[in-house]
């Protein structure tokens, strides 16, 4: 068993089963053994890769979209340029390069980064030299001023609770110990489900997920946008609503058993964009329609950008560039699995790439 597995087994033996959300939070951000606390999980040598690591085009186009939204809203100065879960800092570095020629953008921007991992924070610092970023651990620390924000593959790492339909109602799915002392899933007695009413008429065994940790984050972002102006692009895998057990572990670029090695594998669950949109609207922001990543990037001109970059490439570099373009946009790859939710101030146009 992994070191965190032993910690959790002791905790469960003493205090009883824990929720899937508590399990996920411990796996990802336990102060000593959490997956994100002690490692850089990204890239070929890591466990998984992300859009900004696949191609510079992703961060460039996000940057130009946010800069256009900033222009559309009257070029507020100063404004917060924020990223949630910036990983290696690659997206922000590409964004910075692409927006360097937008008059006034850089001078007005104050960079704020929300990051839980000390290892990734150090990497971001190296990747963004001289950019005077402020790192925060809590969203409420974001200043009260216009906010232009990107979050790519951030919300999927926030813990979810799971509830399973049984004959007696909805049972919370728990993590417990089996007879051999190994971690195992179990069902709590039927009880209430937090958040929106669970779907009616679904078959026994159906699992639904609730991500309470996302609400205060979306609320804080949307409140600032509503009050001071701004826009946010939330990119992740998931759907509008959605049903089912989407908890997944990934290690060495392969699916893994979520209970096998707590703290040693990445753990995510799909994002329910309807829940994020509801929280954003409640806090007073306008919400654009959910857009597949492929459509979003095409609208922002990824094909023209890909062609321009291809002109200077030959051989293997050119093939890998063509493959990266396809990977980001094609419906069989990340093009429809990943979706983009745009938030903006009421009365302003939706962020470029998104439609009202
Ligand atoms: N956006 C980056 C990294 C995605 S991985 C990219 O696209 O490459 C998820 C990121 O969110 C990491 O930087 C991780 O450390 C951070 N993260 C995960 N849970 C977090 C939490 N609860 N609070 C703050 N940051 C968190």
Coordinates of C-alpha atoms and ligand atoms in Angstrom, one line a residue:
X1 CA 0.0 0.0 0.0
X2 CA 1.2 3.6 -0.7
X3 CA 2.2 5.8 2.2
X4 CA -1.0 7.7 1.9
X5 CA -2.9 4.4 1.6
X6 CA -1.6 3.5 5.1
X7 CA -2.6 6.9 6.5
X8 CA -6.1 6.6 5.1
X9 CA -6.5 3.0 6.2
X10 CA -5.6 4.0 9.8
X11 CA -8.0 6.9 9.6
X12 CA -10.9 4.7 8.3
X13 CA -10.1 2.0 10.9
X14 CA -10.5 4.6 13.6
X15 CA -13.2 6.9 12.3
X16 CA -15.2 4.9 9.8
X17 CA -15.6 5.2 6.0
X18 CA -14.8 8.5 4.3
X19 CA -16.6 10.1 1.3
X20 CA -15.2 9.9 -2.2
X21 CA -14.6 13.7 -2.0
X22 CA -12.5 13.3 1.2
X23 CA -10.6 10.5 -0.5
X24 CA -10.0 12.5 -3.6
X25 CA -8.9 15.6 -1.7
X26 CA -6.5 13.5 0.3
X27 CA -5.1 11.8 -2.8
X28 CA -4.5 15.1 -4.6
X29 CA -3.6 17.7 -1.9
X30 CA -2.7 15.9 1.3
X31 CA 0.0 18.2 2.8
X32 CA 2.6 15.4 3.0
X33 CA 1.6 12.7 0.5
X34 CA -0.8 14.4 -2.0
X35 CA -0.3 13.7 -5.7
X36 CA 0.2 17.4 -6.6
X37 CA 2.2 18.3 -3.5
X38 CA 5.4 16.5 -4.3
X39 CA 5.6 16.2 -8.0
X40 CA 5.3 17.7 -11.5
X41 CA 2.9 15.3 -13.1
X42 CA 2.8 16.8 -16.5
X43 CA 4.5 15.9 -19.8
X44 CA 5.9 12.8 -21.4
X45 CA 7.9 11.8 -18.3
X46 CA 4.9 12.5 -16.0
X47 CA 1.5 10.9 -15.9
X48 CA -0.6 13.0 -18.2
X49 CA -0.4 15.8 -20.7
X50 CA -2.6 18.9 -21.3
X51 CA -3.5 21.2 -24.1
X52 CA -0.9 23.9 -23.4
X53 CA 1.8 21.2 -23.2
X54 CA 0.7 19.8 -26.5
X55 CA 1.0 23.0 -28.5
X56 CA 1.9 26.7 -27.9
X57 CA -1.1 27.5 -30.1
X58 CA -3.5 26.8 -27.2
X59 CA -2.1 29.4 -24.8
X60 CA -1.6 31.9 -27.6
X61 CA -5.2 31.7 -28.7
X62 CA -6.5 31.9 -25.1
X63 CA -4.4 34.9 -24.6
X64 CA -5.7 36.7 -27.7
X65 CA -9.3 35.8 -26.8
X66 CA -8.8 37.3 -23.3
X67 CA -7.1 40.4 -24.7
X68 CA -9.9 40.9 -27.2
X69 CA -12.5 40.6 -24.3
X70 CA -10.4 43.2 -22.4
X71 CA -10.5 45.5 -25.4
X72 CA -14.3 44.9 -25.8
X73 CA -14.8 46.0 -22.2
X74 CA -13.0 49.3 -22.6
X75 CA -9.4 48.2 -21.7
X76 CA -9.7 48.5 -17.9
X77 CA -6.5 49.5 -16.2
X78 CA -5.4 47.9 -13.9
X79 CA -7.0 44.5 -14.2
X80 CA -6.4 41.0 -12.8
X81 CA -5.1 38.5 -15.2
X82 CA -5.6 35.2 -13.4
X83 CA -5.0 31.5 -13.9
X84 CA -6.4 28.7 -11.8
X85 CA -4.1 25.7 -11.5
X86 CA -1.4 26.9 -14.0
X87 CA 0.6 23.6 -14.0
X88 CA 4.0 24.3 -15.5
X89 CA 3.2 27.9 -16.4
X90 CA 3.3 27.0 -20.1
X91 CA -0.1 28.5 -21.0
X92 CA 0.6 31.8 -19.2
X93 CA 4.0 32.0 -20.9
X94 CA 2.4 31.5 -24.3
X95 CA -0.4 33.9 -23.5
X96 CA 2.2 36.5 -22.4
X97 CA 4.1 36.2 -25.7
X98 CA 1.0 36.3 -27.9
X99 CA -0.4 39.4 -26.1
X100 CA 2.9 41.3 -25.9
X101 CA 1.9 43.4 -29.0
X102 CA -1.6 44.3 -27.7
X103 CA -1.2 47.9 -26.8
X104 CA -1.6 48.5 -23.0
X105 CA -2.6 45.0 -22.2
X106 CA 0.6 44.0 -20.4
X107 CA 1.1 47.2 -18.6
X108 CA -2.5 47.0 -17.2
X109 CA -2.3 43.3 -16.2
X110 CA -1.6 42.2 -12.6
X111 CA -0.9 38.5 -12.7
X112 CA -2.5 36.3 -10.0
X113 CA -2.1 32.5 -9.9
X114 CA -4.1 30.1 -7.8
X115 CA -1.9 27.0 -7.1
X116 CA -1.8 24.3 -4.4
X117 CA 1.4 22.6 -5.4
X118 CA 4.8 23.9 -4.1
X119 CA 6.6 22.0 -6.9
X120 CA 4.5 23.5 -9.7
X121 CA 4.6 26.9 -8.1
X122 CA 8.4 26.8 -8.3
X123 CA 8.1 25.7 -12.0
X124 CA 5.7 28.5 -12.8
X125 CA 8.1 31.0 -11.2
X126 CA 10.9 29.8 -13.5
X127 CA 8.6 29.8 -16.6
X128 CA 7.4 33.4 -16.0
X129 CA 10.5 35.3 -15.1
X130 CA 10.0 39.0 -14.4
X131 CA 6.3 38.8 -14.5
X132 CA 5.7 39.8 -10.9
X133 CA 3.0 37.2 -10.2
X134 CA 1.2 36.8 -6.9
X135 CA 0.5 33.2 -5.9
X136 CA -2.6 32.5 -3.8
X137 CA -4.0 29.4 -2.2
X138 CA -7.6 30.7 -1.7
X139 CA -9.7 32.3 -4.4
X140 CA -11.0 35.0 -2.0
X141 CA -7.6 36.6 -2.1
X142 CA -8.2 37.8 -5.7
X143 CA -8.4 41.6 -5.7
X144 CA -11.7 43.5 -6.3
X145 CA -11.0 44.8 -9.8
X146 CA -11.8 43.7 -13.4
X147 CA -10.9 40.1 -13.8
X148 CA -9.8 38.2 -17.0
X149 CA -9.3 34.5 -16.1
X150 CA -8.4 31.1 -17.6
X151 CA -8.7 27.7 -15.9
X152 CA -7.7 24.7 -18.0
X153 CA -8.0 21.3 -16.4
X154 CA -8.4 22.8 -13.0
X155 CA -12.0 22.0 -12.0
X156 CA -11.6 18.3 -12.8
X157 CA -9.1 18.1 -10.0
X158 CA -11.6 19.4 -7.4
X159 CA -13.1 16.6 -5.3
X160 CA -16.6 15.2 -6.0
X161 CA -19.0 13.3 -3.8
X162 CA -20.8 10.4 -5.4
X163 CA -24.3 9.1 -4.9
X164 CA -25.7 5.9 -6.1
X165 CA -29.4 5.1 -6.7
X166 CA -30.6 2.1 -4.7
X167 CA -34.0 0.7 -3.8
X168 CA -34.2 3.0 -0.7
X169 CA -33.1 6.2 -2.4
X170 CA -29.7 7.7 -3.0
X171 CA -26.8 6.2 -1.1
X172 CA -23.5 8.1 -0.8
X173 CA -20.5 6.1 -2.2
X174 CA -17.9 5.8 0.5
X175 CA -14.3 4.5 0.7
X176 CA -13.8 1.9 3.4
X177 CA -11.7 -1.2 4.2
X178 CA -12.5 -4.7 3.0
X179 CA -12.0 -7.9 5.1
X180 CA -8.3 -8.0 4.0
X181 CA -7.7 -4.4 5.1
X182 CA -7.6 -3.0 1.5
X183 CA -9.4 0.2 0.4
X184 CA -12.8 -0.6 -1.1
X185 CA -16.0 1.2 -2.2
X186 CA -19.1 0.8 0.0
X187 CA -22.5 2.4 0.1
X188 CA -23.8 4.5 3.0
X189 CA -27.5 4.2 4.0
X190 CA -29.9 6.2 1.8
X191 CA -29.8 10.0 2.6
X192 CA -30.2 13.4 1.1
X193 CA -28.3 14.5 -2.0
X194 CA -26.9 18.1 -1.8
X195 CA -27.3 20.6 -4.6
X196 CA -29.9 20.4 -7.4
X197 CA -32.6 17.6 -7.0
X198 CA -31.2 14.3 -8.3
X199 CA -32.7 12.9 -11.6
X200 CA -36.0 11.0 -11.2
X201 CA -36.8 7.6 -12.8
X202 CA -33.2 6.4 -13.3
X203 CA -32.3 2.8 -12.9
X204 CA -30.9 1.4 -9.7
X205 CA -27.1 1.6 -9.7
X206 CA -27.0 5.0 -11.4
X207 CA -24.3 7.2 -10.0
X208 CA -24.4 11.0 -9.9
X209 CA -21.6 13.4 -8.7
X210 CA -21.7 16.7 -6.8
X211 CA -18.7 19.0 -6.7
X212 CA -19.4 21.4 -3.8
X213 CA -15.8 22.7 -3.9
X214 CA -16.4 24.3 -7.3
X215 CA -19.2 26.6 -6.1
X216 CA -17.2 29.1 -3.9
X217 CA -14.6 29.4 -6.7
X218 CA -17.0 30.1 -9.5
X219 CA -18.9 32.4 -7.2
X220 CA -15.8 34.5 -6.3
X221 CA -14.8 34.7 -10.0
X222 CA -18.4 35.6 -11.2
X223 CA -18.9 38.2 -8.5
X224 CA -15.8 40.0 -9.5
X225 CA -16.8 39.9 -13.2
X226 CA -20.3 41.1 -12.3
X227 CA -19.1 43.9 -10.1
X228 CA -16.0 45.2 -12.0
X229 CA -16.2 43.7 -15.5
X230 CA -14.1 40.9 -17.0
X231 CA -14.4 37.4 -18.5
X232 CA -13.4 33.9 -17.7
X233 CA -12.7 30.8 -19.9
X234 CA -13.2 27.5 -18.1
X235 CA -11.9 24.6 -20.2
X236 CA -12.2 21.0 -19.1
X237 CA -13.5 17.6 -19.9
X238 CA -17.1 17.1 -19.0
X239 CA -20.6 17.9 -20.2
X240 CA -23.8 19.9 -19.5
X241 CA -25.3 18.0 -16.6
X242 CA -24.2 14.5 -17.0
X243 CA -24.7 11.3 -15.1
X244 CA -22.5 8.4 -14.2
X245 CA -19.3 7.5 -12.3
X246 CA -16.6 9.5 -13.9
X247 CA -13.9 9.2 -11.2
X248 CA -10.7 8.1 -13.0
X249 CA -7.1 7.6 -12.1
X250 CA -4.2 8.0 -14.5
X251 CA -0.6 7.0 -14.0
X252 CA 2.1 6.8 -16.7
X253 CA -0.5 7.9 -19.3
X254 CA -2.6 4.8 -18.6
X255 CA -5.9 4.4 -16.7
X256 CA -5.4 3.0 -13.2
X257 CA -7.6 1.8 -10.4
X258 CA -8.6 4.9 -8.3
X259 CA -8.1 3.0 -5.0
X260 CA -4.9 1.1 -5.9
X261 CA -2.2 3.7 -5.0
X262 CA -3.6 6.8 -3.3
X263 CA -1.4 9.8 -3.8
X264 CA 0.6 8.2 -6.6
X265 CA -1.9 8.6 -9.5
X266 CA -3.8 11.6 -10.8
X267 CA -7.4 11.5 -9.9
X268 CA -10.1 13.5 -11.7
X269 CA -13.8 13.5 -12.4
X270 CA -15.7 15.1 -15.3
X271 CA -16.9 18.7 -14.9
X272 CA -20.6 19.4 -14.8
X273 CA -20.7 22.7 -16.7
X274 CA -24.4 23.2 -15.9
X275 CA -23.5 23.4 -12.2
X276 CA -20.7 25.9 -12.8
X277 CA -23.0 28.0 -15.0
X278 CA -25.7 28.0 -12.4
X279 CA -23.3 29.2 -9.7
X280 CA -21.9 31.9 -12.1
X281 CA -25.4 33.2 -13.0
X282 CA -26.4 33.2 -9.4
X283 CA -23.4 35.5 -8.7
X284 CA -24.5 37.9 -11.4
X285 CA -22.3 37.0 -14.4
X286 CA -23.5 36.3 -17.9
X287 CA -22.8 32.8 -19.3
X288 CA -22.1 32.0 -22.9
X289 CA -23.3 28.7 -24.4
X290 CA -21.0 25.7 -23.8
X291 CA -18.7 25.3 -26.8
X292 CA -16.6 22.2 -27.8
X293 CA -12.9 22.9 -27.6
X294 CA -12.4 22.1 -31.3
X295 CA -15.1 24.6 -32.3
X296 CA -13.7 27.2 -29.9
X297 CA -10.2 26.9 -31.3
X298 CA -11.4 27.0 -34.9
X299 CA -13.4 30.2 -34.2
X300 CA -10.2 31.7 -32.8
X301 CA -8.3 30.9 -36.0
X302 CA -6.2 27.9 -34.9
X303 CA -6.0 26.6 -38.5
X304 CA -4.4 29.9 -39.8
X305 CA -2.0 29.9 -36.8
X306 CA -1.1 26.2 -37.4
X307 CA -0.4 27.0 -41.1
X308 CA 1.8 30.0 -40.2
X309 CA 3.8 27.9 -37.8
X310 CA 4.1 25.0 -40.2
X311 CA 5.9 27.2 -42.7
X312 CA 9.0 27.2 -40.6
X313 CA 8.9 23.4 -39.8
X314 CA 10.2 20.4 -41.6
X315 CA 10.4 16.6 -41.0
X316 CA 9.5 15.2 -37.6
X317 CA 8.8 18.7 -36.1
X318 CA 6.3 19.4 -38.8
X319 CA 4.5 16.0 -38.3
X320 CA 4.3 16.5 -34.6
X321 CA 2.9 20.0 -35.1
X322 CA 0.2 18.7 -37.5
X323 CA -0.6 15.9 -35.0
X324 CA -0.9 18.5 -32.2
X325 CA -3.3 20.6 -34.2
X326 CA -5.4 17.5 -34.8
X327 CA -5.2 16.4 -31.2
X328 CA -6.5 19.7 -29.8
X329 CA -9.4 20.1 -32.3
X330 CA -10.5 16.8 -33.8
X331 CA -13.8 15.3 -32.5
X332 CA -12.1 11.9 -32.0
X333 CA -9.4 13.5 -29.8
X334 CA -9.8 16.4 -27.5
X335 CA -12.1 18.4 -29.8
X336 CA -15.5 17.4 -28.2
X337 CA -14.4 15.7 -25.0
X338 CA -13.2 19.1 -23.8
X339 CA -15.6 22.0 -23.6
X340 CA -15.3 25.7 -23.0
X341 CA -17.5 27.7 -20.7
X342 CA -17.2 31.5 -21.1
X343 CA -18.3 33.9 -18.4
X344 CA -18.6 37.6 -19.0
X345 CA -20.0 40.8 -17.6
X346 CA -23.7 41.3 -18.3
X347 CA -24.2 43.7 -21.3
X348 CA -20.7 42.9 -22.8
X349 CA -20.1 40.5 -25.7
X350 CA -19.2 36.8 -24.8
X351 CA -15.5 36.1 -24.9
X352 CA -14.2 35.4 -28.5
X353 CA -14.6 31.8 -29.4
X354 CA -17.8 31.5 -27.4
X355 CA -21.3 32.4 -28.5
X356 CA -24.1 34.0 -26.5
Ligands
LIG1 N1 -3.7 24.1 -16.2 C1 -2.5 23.3 -16.3 C2 -2.4 22.2 -15.3 C3 -3.5 21.3 -15.1 S1 -3.2 20.1 -13.8 C4 -2.4 22.7 -17.7 O1 -3.4 22.8 -18.5 O2 -1.3 22.2 -18.1 C5 -4.2 20.8 -12.5 C6 -3.5 22.1 -11.8 O3 -4.4 22.5 -10.8 C7 -2.2 21.9 -11.2 O4 -1.4 23.1 -11.4 C8 -2.5 21.6 -9.8 O5 -1.4 21.7 -8.9 C9 -3.6 22.6 -9.6 N2 -4.6 22.2 -8.5 C10 -5.2 21.1 -8.3 N3 -6.1 21.1 -7.2 C11 -5.9 22.4 -6.7 C12 -6.5 23.1 -5.6 N4 -7.4 22.5 -4.9 N5 -6.2 24.4 -5.4 C13 -5.3 25.0 -6.2 N6 -4.7 24.4 -7.3 C14 -5.0 23.1 -7.5

